[in-house]
GROMACS .gro file of C-alpha atoms in nm:
model
  398
    1UNK     CA    1  -2.316   3.186  -4.464
    2UNK     CA    2  -2.471   3.496  -4.307
    3UNK     CA    3  -2.488   3.676  -4.643
    4UNK     CA    4  -2.637   3.372  -4.812
    5UNK     CA    5  -2.910   3.337  -4.547
    6UNK     CA    6  -2.974   3.718  -4.563
    7UNK     CA    7  -2.912   3.758  -4.188
    8UNK     CA    8  -2.624   4.007  -4.235
    9UNK     CA    9  -2.575   4.308  -4.460
   10UNK     CA   10  -2.365   4.284  -4.773
   11UNK     CA   11  -2.116   4.545  -4.653
   12UNK     CA   12  -2.012   4.321  -4.356
   13UNK     CA   13  -1.867   4.049  -4.579
   14UNK     CA   14  -1.568   4.245  -4.722
   15UNK     CA   15  -1.495   4.393  -4.377
   16UNK     CA   16  -1.480   4.045  -4.217
   17UNK     CA   17  -1.256   3.914  -4.494
   18UNK     CA   18  -1.024   4.215  -4.472
   19UNK     CA   19  -0.992   4.196  -4.091
   20UNK     CA   20  -0.923   3.823  -4.107
   21UNK     CA   21  -0.655   3.868  -4.370
   22UNK     CA   22  -0.484   4.154  -4.187
   23UNK     CA   23  -0.482   3.985  -3.843
   24UNK     CA   24  -0.358   3.658  -3.993
   25UNK     CA   25  -0.034   3.831  -4.090
   26UNK     CA   26   0.001   4.085  -3.808
   27UNK     CA   27  -0.090   3.882  -3.497
   28UNK     CA   28   0.224   3.660  -3.498
   29UNK     CA   29   0.443   3.970  -3.503
   30UNK     CA   30   0.242   4.133  -3.225
   31UNK     CA   31   0.296   3.822  -3.012
   32UNK     CA   32   0.666   3.806  -3.098
   33UNK     CA   33   0.740   4.170  -3.008
   34UNK     CA   34   0.502   4.202  -2.709
   35UNK     CA   35   0.763   4.122  -2.444
   36UNK     CA   36   1.033   4.353  -2.588
   37UNK     CA   37   0.774   4.629  -2.621
   38UNK     CA   38   0.659   4.584  -2.261
   39UNK     CA   39   1.020   4.600  -2.141
   40UNK     CA   40   1.087   4.913  -2.344
   41UNK     CA   41   0.765   5.077  -2.221
   42UNK     CA   42   0.852   4.998  -1.859
   43UNK     CA   43   1.184   5.177  -1.894
   44UNK     CA   44   1.015   5.483  -2.043
   45UNK     CA   45   0.737   5.517  -1.781
   46UNK     CA   46   0.789   5.777  -1.505
   47UNK     CA   47   0.897   5.638  -1.166
   48UNK     CA   48   0.585   5.775  -0.992
   49UNK     CA   49   0.351   5.601  -1.236
   50UNK     CA   50   0.538   5.271  -1.207
   51UNK     CA   51   0.517   5.292  -0.826
   52UNK     CA   52   0.142   5.353  -0.842
   53UNK     CA   53   0.094   5.059  -1.076
   54UNK     CA   54   0.302   4.835  -0.848
   55UNK     CA   55   0.096   4.932  -0.539
   56UNK     CA   56  -0.226   4.869  -0.729
   57UNK     CA   57  -0.104   4.525  -0.841
   58UNK     CA   58   0.000   4.437  -0.484
   59UNK     CA   59  -0.332   4.548  -0.337
   60UNK     CA   60  -0.533   4.352  -0.593
   61UNK     CA   61  -0.320   4.043  -0.546
   62UNK     CA   62  -0.346   4.054  -0.165
   63UNK     CA   63  -0.716   4.122  -0.157
   64UNK     CA   64  -0.797   3.846  -0.403
   65UNK     CA   65  -0.591   3.593  -0.212
   66UNK     CA   66  -0.724   3.687   0.131
   67UNK     CA   67  -1.088   3.681   0.033
   68UNK     CA   68  -1.181   3.316   0.073
   69UNK     CA   69  -1.516   3.340  -0.104
   70UNK     CA   70  -1.357   3.510  -0.400
   71UNK     CA   71  -1.088   3.244  -0.397
   72UNK     CA   72  -1.344   2.963  -0.400
   73UNK     CA   73  -1.530   3.131  -0.684
   74UNK     CA   74  -1.208   3.174  -0.877
   75UNK     CA   75  -1.094   2.814  -0.834
   76UNK     CA   76  -1.427   2.630  -0.844
   77UNK     CA   77  -1.721   2.858  -0.923
   78UNK     CA   78  -1.621   2.969  -1.271
   79UNK     CA   79  -1.519   2.617  -1.372
   80UNK     CA   80  -1.841   2.461  -1.243
   81UNK     CA   81  -2.057   2.732  -1.402
   82UNK     CA   82  -1.896   2.700  -1.746
   83UNK     CA   83  -1.915   2.321  -1.745
   84UNK     CA   84  -2.275   2.329  -1.623
   85UNK     CA   85  -2.364   2.566  -1.909
   86UNK     CA   86  -2.206   2.324  -2.156
   87UNK     CA   87  -2.403   2.030  -2.014
   88UNK     CA   88  -2.731   2.225  -2.026
   89UNK     CA   89  -2.658   2.337  -2.382
   90UNK     CA   90  -2.589   1.980  -2.497
   91UNK     CA   91  -2.903   1.854  -2.324
   92UNK     CA   92  -3.131   2.120  -2.470
   93UNK     CA   93  -2.981   2.083  -2.817
   94UNK     CA   94  -3.048   1.710  -2.824
   95UNK     CA   95  -3.385   1.711  -2.647
   96UNK     CA   96  -3.537   2.020  -2.812
   97UNK     CA   97  -3.378   2.026  -3.159
   98UNK     CA   98  -3.248   1.683  -3.259
   99UNK     CA   99  -3.487   1.446  -3.079
  100UNK     CA  100  -3.812   1.601  -3.217
  101UNK     CA  101  -3.678   1.557  -3.569
  102UNK     CA  102  -3.630   1.183  -3.513
  103UNK     CA  103  -3.971   1.152  -3.344
  104UNK     CA  104  -4.130   1.257  -3.674
  105UNK     CA  105  -3.979   0.947  -3.836
  106UNK     CA  106  -3.948   0.703  -3.543
  107UNK     CA  107  -4.126   0.641  -3.213
  108UNK     CA  108  -4.078   0.445  -2.894
  109UNK     CA  109  -3.899   0.461  -2.559
  110UNK     CA  110  -3.584   0.317  -2.709
  111UNK     CA  111  -3.524   0.642  -2.900
  112UNK     CA  112  -3.552   0.845  -2.577
  113UNK     CA  113  -3.317   0.605  -2.400
  114UNK     CA  114  -3.063   0.630  -2.680
  115UNK     CA  115  -3.083   1.009  -2.683
  116UNK     CA  116  -3.040   1.028  -2.304
  117UNK     CA  117  -2.742   0.791  -2.311
  118UNK     CA  118  -2.582   0.991  -2.590
  119UNK     CA  119  -2.631   1.312  -2.394
  120UNK     CA  120  -2.467   1.160  -2.086
  121UNK     CA  121  -2.172   1.037  -2.291
  122UNK     CA  122  -2.120   1.376  -2.458
  123UNK     CA  123  -2.155   1.551  -2.122
  124UNK     CA  124  -1.921   1.311  -1.937
  125UNK     CA  125  -1.605   1.531  -1.961
  126UNK     CA  126  -1.794   1.834  -1.831
  127UNK     CA  127  -1.962   1.633  -1.554
  128UNK     CA  128  -1.622   1.500  -1.452
  129UNK     CA  129  -1.491   1.857  -1.420
  130UNK     CA  130  -1.791   1.945  -1.202
  131UNK     CA  131  -1.750   1.644  -0.972
  132UNK     CA  132  -1.372   1.599  -0.949
  133UNK     CA  133  -1.180   1.889  -1.104
  134UNK     CA  134  -0.938   2.045  -0.853
  135UNK     CA  135  -0.780   2.390  -0.813
  136UNK     CA  136  -0.513   2.481  -1.066
  137UNK     CA  137  -0.338   2.768  -0.889
  138UNK     CA  138  -0.306   2.633  -0.533
  139UNK     CA  139   0.073   2.611  -0.562
  140UNK     CA  140   0.098   2.990  -0.599
  141UNK     CA  141  -0.097   3.072  -0.284
  142UNK     CA  142   0.047   3.162   0.051
  143UNK     CA  143   0.044   2.894   0.322
  144UNK     CA  144  -0.242   3.057   0.513
  145UNK     CA  145  -0.459   3.090   0.203
  146UNK     CA  146  -0.389   2.732   0.095
  147UNK     CA  147  -0.481   2.608   0.443
  148UNK     CA  148  -0.812   2.798   0.434
  149UNK     CA  149  -0.888   2.645   0.096
  150UNK     CA  150  -0.806   2.298   0.228
  151UNK     CA  151  -1.043   2.336   0.523
  152UNK     CA  152  -1.328   2.419   0.285
  153UNK     CA  153  -1.279   2.102   0.079
  154UNK     CA  154  -1.546   1.906   0.266
  155UNK     CA  155  -1.819   2.163   0.206
  156UNK     CA  156  -1.706   2.226  -0.151
  157UNK     CA  157  -1.719   1.852  -0.225
  158UNK     CA  158  -2.075   1.823  -0.090
  159UNK     CA  159  -2.193   2.122  -0.297
  160UNK     CA  160  -2.026   1.989  -0.612
  161UNK     CA  161  -2.181   1.646  -0.567
  162UNK     CA  162  -2.528   1.786  -0.511
  163UNK     CA  163  -2.495   2.019  -0.808
  164UNK     CA  164  -2.360   1.741  -1.027
  165UNK     CA  165  -2.642   1.503  -0.942
  166UNK     CA  166  -2.894   1.782  -0.997
  167UNK     CA  167  -2.754   1.835  -1.347
  168UNK     CA  168  -2.768   1.459  -1.414
  169UNK     CA  169  -3.128   1.463  -1.295
  170UNK     CA  170  -3.197   1.750  -1.533
  171UNK     CA  171  -3.055   1.545  -1.822
  172UNK     CA  172  -3.257   1.236  -1.734
  173UNK     CA  173  -3.580   1.433  -1.682
  174UNK     CA  174  -3.561   1.561  -2.040
  175UNK     CA  175  -3.568   1.210  -2.182
  176UNK     CA  176  -3.764   0.989  -1.943
  177UNK     CA  177  -4.039   0.975  -1.680
  178UNK     CA  178  -4.050   1.102  -1.323
  179UNK     CA  179  -4.001   0.748  -1.190
  180UNK     CA  180  -3.670   0.711  -1.369
  181UNK     CA  181  -3.574   1.056  -1.248
  182UNK     CA  182  -3.640   0.943  -0.889
  183UNK     CA  183  -3.420   0.638  -0.948
  184UNK     CA  184  -3.136   0.861  -1.062
  185UNK     CA  185  -3.177   1.076  -0.751
  186UNK     CA  186  -3.164   0.762  -0.533
  187UNK     CA  187  -2.848   0.641  -0.705
  188UNK     CA  188  -2.696   0.985  -0.665
  189UNK     CA  189  -2.770   0.998  -0.292
  190UNK     CA  190  -2.626   0.646  -0.248
  191UNK     CA  191  -2.311   0.742  -0.435
  192UNK     CA  192  -2.285   1.055  -0.224
  193UNK     CA  193  -2.305   0.846   0.093
  194UNK     CA  194  -2.040   0.604  -0.031
  195UNK     CA  195  -1.812   0.892  -0.126
  196UNK     CA  196  -1.862   1.058   0.211
  197UNK     CA  197  -1.787   0.751   0.419
  198UNK     CA  198  -1.495   0.634   0.204
  199UNK     CA  199  -1.325   0.973   0.213
  200UNK     CA  200  -1.412   1.109   0.556
  201UNK     CA  201  -1.484   0.800   0.768
  202UNK     CA  202  -1.119   0.741   0.859
  203UNK     CA  203  -1.062   1.091   1.009
  204UNK     CA  204  -1.389   1.059   1.202
  205UNK     CA  205  -1.288   0.714   1.326
  206UNK     CA  206  -0.947   0.847   1.433
  207UNK     CA  207  -1.111   1.118   1.641
  208UNK     CA  208  -1.340   0.865   1.810
  209UNK     CA  209  -1.047   0.630   1.872
  210UNK     CA  210  -0.831   0.907   2.021
  211UNK     CA  211  -1.117   1.015   2.246
  212UNK     CA  212  -1.164   0.654   2.361
  213UNK     CA  213  -0.792   0.604   2.427
  214UNK     CA  214  -0.775   0.929   2.627
  215UNK     CA  215  -1.012   0.774   2.884
  216UNK     CA  216  -0.807   0.455   2.936
  217UNK     CA  217  -0.611   0.392   3.253
  218UNK     CA  218  -0.232   0.382   3.269
  219UNK     CA  219  -0.230   0.002   3.288
  220UNK     CA  220  -0.456  -0.029   2.984
  221UNK     CA  221  -0.239   0.211   2.787
  222UNK     CA  222   0.071   0.011   2.884
  223UNK     CA  223  -0.097  -0.309   2.768
  224UNK     CA  224  -0.187  -0.153   2.431
  225UNK     CA  225   0.169  -0.030   2.391
  226UNK     CA  226   0.302  -0.376   2.476
  227UNK     CA  227   0.081  -0.549   2.220
  228UNK     CA  228   0.132  -0.294   1.945
  229UNK     CA  229   0.344  -0.401   1.652
  230UNK     CA  230   0.591  -0.209   1.445
  231UNK     CA  231   0.393   0.010   1.200
  232UNK     CA  232   0.388  -0.057   0.830
  233UNK     CA  233   0.644   0.123   0.615
  234UNK     CA  234   0.383   0.274   0.386
  235UNK     CA  235   0.601   0.443   0.122
  236UNK     CA  236   0.754   0.106   0.032
  237UNK     CA  237   0.469  -0.123   0.137
  238UNK     CA  238   0.711  -0.309   0.367
  239UNK     CA  239   0.665  -0.442   0.720
  240UNK     CA  240   0.881  -0.561   1.009
  241UNK     CA  241   0.795  -0.923   1.095
  242UNK     CA  242   0.930  -1.163   1.356
  243UNK     CA  243   1.031  -1.523   1.273
  244UNK     CA  244   1.165  -1.801   1.496
  245UNK     CA  245   1.447  -2.011   1.353
  246UNK     CA  246   1.337  -2.374   1.343
  247UNK     CA  247   1.577  -2.656   1.439
  248UNK     CA  248   1.509  -2.797   1.090
  249UNK     CA  249   1.608  -2.473   0.914
  250UNK     CA  250   1.904  -2.506   0.675
  251UNK     CA  251   2.022  -2.163   0.793
  252UNK     CA  252   2.137  -2.293   1.132
  253UNK     CA  253   2.506  -2.223   1.209
  254UNK     CA  254   2.535  -2.017   0.893
  255UNK     CA  255   2.634  -1.653   0.890
  256UNK     CA  256   2.407  -1.396   0.729
  257UNK     CA  257   2.653  -1.373   0.443
  258UNK     CA  258   2.642  -1.751   0.389
  259UNK     CA  259   2.263  -1.769   0.416
  260UNK     CA  260   2.220  -1.514   0.132
  261UNK     CA  261   1.858  -1.446   0.231
  262UNK     CA  262   1.891  -1.080   0.133
  263UNK     CA  263   2.026  -1.161  -0.213
  264UNK     CA  264   1.776  -1.443  -0.277
  265UNK     CA  265   1.461  -1.308  -0.111
  266UNK     CA  266   1.520  -0.930  -0.088
  267UNK     CA  267   1.460  -0.909   0.289
  268UNK     CA  268   1.682  -0.737   0.546
  269UNK     CA  269   1.766  -0.872   0.891
  270UNK     CA  270   1.698  -0.585   1.131
  271UNK     CA  271   1.757  -0.765   1.463
  272UNK     CA  272   1.836  -1.108   1.611
  273UNK     CA  273   1.685  -1.182   1.951
  274UNK     CA  274   1.865  -1.463   2.136
  275UNK     CA  275   1.732  -1.508   2.487
  276UNK     CA  276   1.789  -1.180   2.669
  277UNK     CA  277   2.042  -1.063   2.410
  278UNK     CA  278   1.938  -0.836   2.124
  279UNK     CA  279   2.171  -0.805   1.825
  280UNK     CA  280   2.066  -0.482   1.655
  281UNK     CA  281   2.163  -0.432   1.291
  282UNK     CA  282   2.358  -0.761   1.279
  283UNK     CA  283   2.664  -0.785   1.059
  284UNK     CA  284   2.716  -1.041   0.786
  285UNK     CA  285   2.939  -1.249   1.020
  286UNK     CA  286   2.660  -1.308   1.277
  287UNK     CA  287   2.528  -1.664   1.271
  288UNK     CA  288   2.178  -1.802   1.323
  289UNK     CA  289   2.101  -2.056   1.596
  290UNK     CA  290   1.791  -2.267   1.667
  291UNK     CA  291   1.534  -2.071   1.865
  292UNK     CA  292   1.659  -1.730   1.753
  293UNK     CA  293   1.390  -1.470   1.690
  294UNK     CA  294   1.477  -1.294   1.367
  295UNK     CA  295   1.315  -0.962   1.270
  296UNK     CA  296   1.301  -0.915   0.892
  297UNK     CA  297   1.199  -0.615   0.682
  298UNK     CA  298   1.034  -0.680   0.346
  299UNK     CA  299   0.710  -0.690   0.153
  300UNK     CA  300   0.439  -0.946   0.227
  301UNK     CA  301   0.536  -1.158  -0.073
  302UNK     CA  302   0.904  -1.157   0.022
  303UNK     CA  303   0.830  -1.248   0.385
  304UNK     CA  304   0.596  -1.531   0.282
  305UNK     CA  305   0.866  -1.671   0.053
  306UNK     CA  306   1.135  -1.677   0.323
  307UNK     CA  307   0.905  -1.806   0.599
  308UNK     CA  308   0.931  -2.168   0.488
  309UNK     CA  309   1.311  -2.147   0.495
  310UNK     CA  310   1.338  -2.005   0.846
  311UNK     CA  311   1.045  -2.178   1.017
  312UNK     CA  312   1.087  -2.509   0.836
  313UNK     CA  313   0.860  -2.782   0.969
  314UNK     CA  314   0.988  -3.138   1.030
  315UNK     CA  315   0.916  -3.390   0.757
  316UNK     CA  316   0.593  -3.584   0.794
  317UNK     CA  317   0.770  -3.915   0.736
  318UNK     CA  318   1.035  -3.858   1.005
  319UNK     CA  319   1.074  -4.158   1.241
  320UNK     CA  320   0.908  -4.159   1.578
  321UNK     CA  321   1.181  -4.105   1.835
  322UNK     CA  322   0.977  -4.257   2.116
  323UNK     CA  323   0.955  -4.589   1.928
  324UNK     CA  324   1.307  -4.619   1.781
  325UNK     CA  325   1.513  -4.463   2.056
  326UNK     CA  326   1.530  -4.591   2.411
  327UNK     CA  327   1.707  -4.781   2.687
  328UNK     CA  328   1.801  -5.149   2.622
  329UNK     CA  329   2.004  -5.398   2.828
  330UNK     CA  330   2.274  -5.604   2.662
  331UNK     CA  331   2.460  -5.905   2.816
  332UNK     CA  332   2.814  -5.951   2.691
  333UNK     CA  333   2.940  -6.303   2.617
  334UNK     CA  334   3.282  -6.443   2.545
  335UNK     CA  335   3.203  -6.440   2.172
  336UNK     CA  336   3.144  -6.063   2.161
  337UNK     CA  337   3.417  -5.862   1.997
  338UNK     CA  338   3.368  -5.585   2.252
  339UNK     CA  339   3.516  -5.767   2.553
  340UNK     CA  340   3.865  -5.688   2.674
  341UNK     CA  341   3.832  -5.339   2.521
  342UNK     CA  342   3.765  -5.008   2.685
  343UNK     CA  343   3.427  -4.845   2.644
  344UNK     CA  344   3.593  -4.567   2.445
  345UNK     CA  345   3.758  -4.807   2.197
  346UNK     CA  346   3.502  -5.087   2.167
  347UNK     CA  347   3.296  -4.919   1.892
  348UNK     CA  348   2.951  -4.969   2.049
  349UNK     CA  349   2.882  -4.596   2.035
  350UNK     CA  350   2.923  -4.591   1.658
  351UNK     CA  351   2.742  -4.922   1.605
  352UNK     CA  352   2.417  -4.829   1.778
  353UNK     CA  353   2.428  -4.447   1.759
  354UNK     CA  354   2.407  -4.441   2.136
  355UNK     CA  355   2.589  -4.453   2.469
  356UNK     CA  356   2.665  -4.700   2.748
  357UNK     CA  357   2.489  -4.540   3.044
  358UNK     CA  358   2.513  -4.827   3.291
  359UNK     CA  359   2.720  -5.136   3.364
  360UNK     CA  360   2.648  -5.418   3.612
  361UNK     CA  361   2.937  -5.651   3.713
  362UNK     CA  362   2.945  -5.902   4.000
  363UNK     CA  363   2.638  -5.745   4.155
  364UNK     CA  364   2.782  -5.393   4.143
  365UNK     CA  365   2.623  -5.128   3.931
  366UNK     CA  366   2.812  -4.843   3.770
  367UNK     CA  367   2.599  -4.550   3.648
  368UNK     CA  368   2.758  -4.359   3.361
  369UNK     CA  369   3.074  -4.569   3.371
  370UNK     CA  370   3.407  -4.416   3.287
  371UNK     CA  371   3.506  -4.454   2.923
  372UNK     CA  372   3.833  -4.619   3.028
  373UNK     CA  373   3.660  -4.921   3.190
  374UNK     CA  374   3.740  -5.253   3.022
  375UNK     CA  375   3.442  -5.459   2.916
  376UNK     CA  376   3.438  -5.822   3.031
  377UNK     CA  377   3.230  -6.128   2.959
  378UNK     CA  378   2.911  -6.156   3.167
  379UNK     CA  379   2.892  -5.776   3.198
  380UNK     CA  380   2.535  -5.644   3.172
  381UNK     CA  381   2.545  -5.311   3.000
  382UNK     CA  382   2.264  -5.063   2.947
  383UNK     CA  383   2.257  -4.886   2.615
  384UNK     CA  384   2.066  -4.572   2.510
  385UNK     CA  385   2.034  -4.560   2.134
  386UNK     CA  386   1.853  -4.687   1.829
  387UNK     CA  387   1.665  -5.001   1.939
  388UNK     CA  388   1.667  -5.153   1.592
  389UNK     CA  389   2.046  -5.119   1.568
  390UNK     CA  390   2.089  -5.270   1.915
  391UNK     CA  391   1.878  -5.570   1.813
  392UNK     CA  392   2.087  -5.611   1.498
  393UNK     CA  393   2.399  -5.599   1.713
  394UNK     CA  394   2.267  -5.879   1.930
  395UNK     CA  395   2.169  -6.092   1.630
  396UNK     CA  396   2.519  -6.069   1.485
  397UNK     CA  397   2.671  -6.229   1.791
  398UNK     CA  398   2.410  -6.487   1.890
   0.00000   0.00000   0.00000
């Protein structure tokens, strides 16, 4: 191409072809034998020269690692500079070379908008490297050097963001007006603020919180400690949550092995609290009783699924105990099948789902009569049980 356009001399063409042909065949062999040659050369070098080379390598390695500014330039500066050059080159090529050619055939703001959008799309990988790209050799640094580099991350991030938005502003300014350029600057500053607060607000808040807690009294600190819950198990997104076993729960009087809550729901029973007793790491033979406080470990979804089983609510259509259960008097007659039988054997308990709690005979009252007492005609008994069943019992013998 150079010879055709008359920008190079004729003698350069055969030289370029010859060099290309020779290196095409020789370079693979150079690469293949480079390591063996280096090993052979190292064995042949004098000991004094090898020692000098080793000291020089050590000094250069130490000095480059200990110099923080040089380290920052090595990890970030070169990368940012090269990517910025690429973005500028793309922008100038489109705005100064390609766009004027289209303006000779087309006109309008839409063409400038399309060219600017295309430039941003083509520059996106390089802009990403400027904004986000991290160090590539941090794993090879000493602990002290890596810590110094980590402490500079905040300042480096601010500089990279400002430089990145400045480059974006440069792109936009080549294709649109100053007003649009100001809008881009405003969006950039807003994004910078969001990035700052999302990334660094939590450490700042922690410092303020620790300073506030350091001024609390002993009683206030004890109260905070008392109310604090078990922390979240972040690596597994699991938490420790307390449940109270409901009297309606189907798990009552079942062992942990029989309940199978771990197999069915994936949760683990960490502790059972029963009054003042605490059963830590319960075994599979431990049973659950009404009122037990059970501490389970699991994810939020697993805990929500098992909550309805442990803290089961009573059915809405359950009968009202105050209306159907109470104290009713019952006068025995000679036609009742219960007379001449003991309280234990008469069957009233089973018939009314209740108990004989009182008996009046010949003006004498017996509270909680003995189960061996024989029922007689004209006895007035007091029953505690299902009122509807007691009424049915009376109707059967009227």
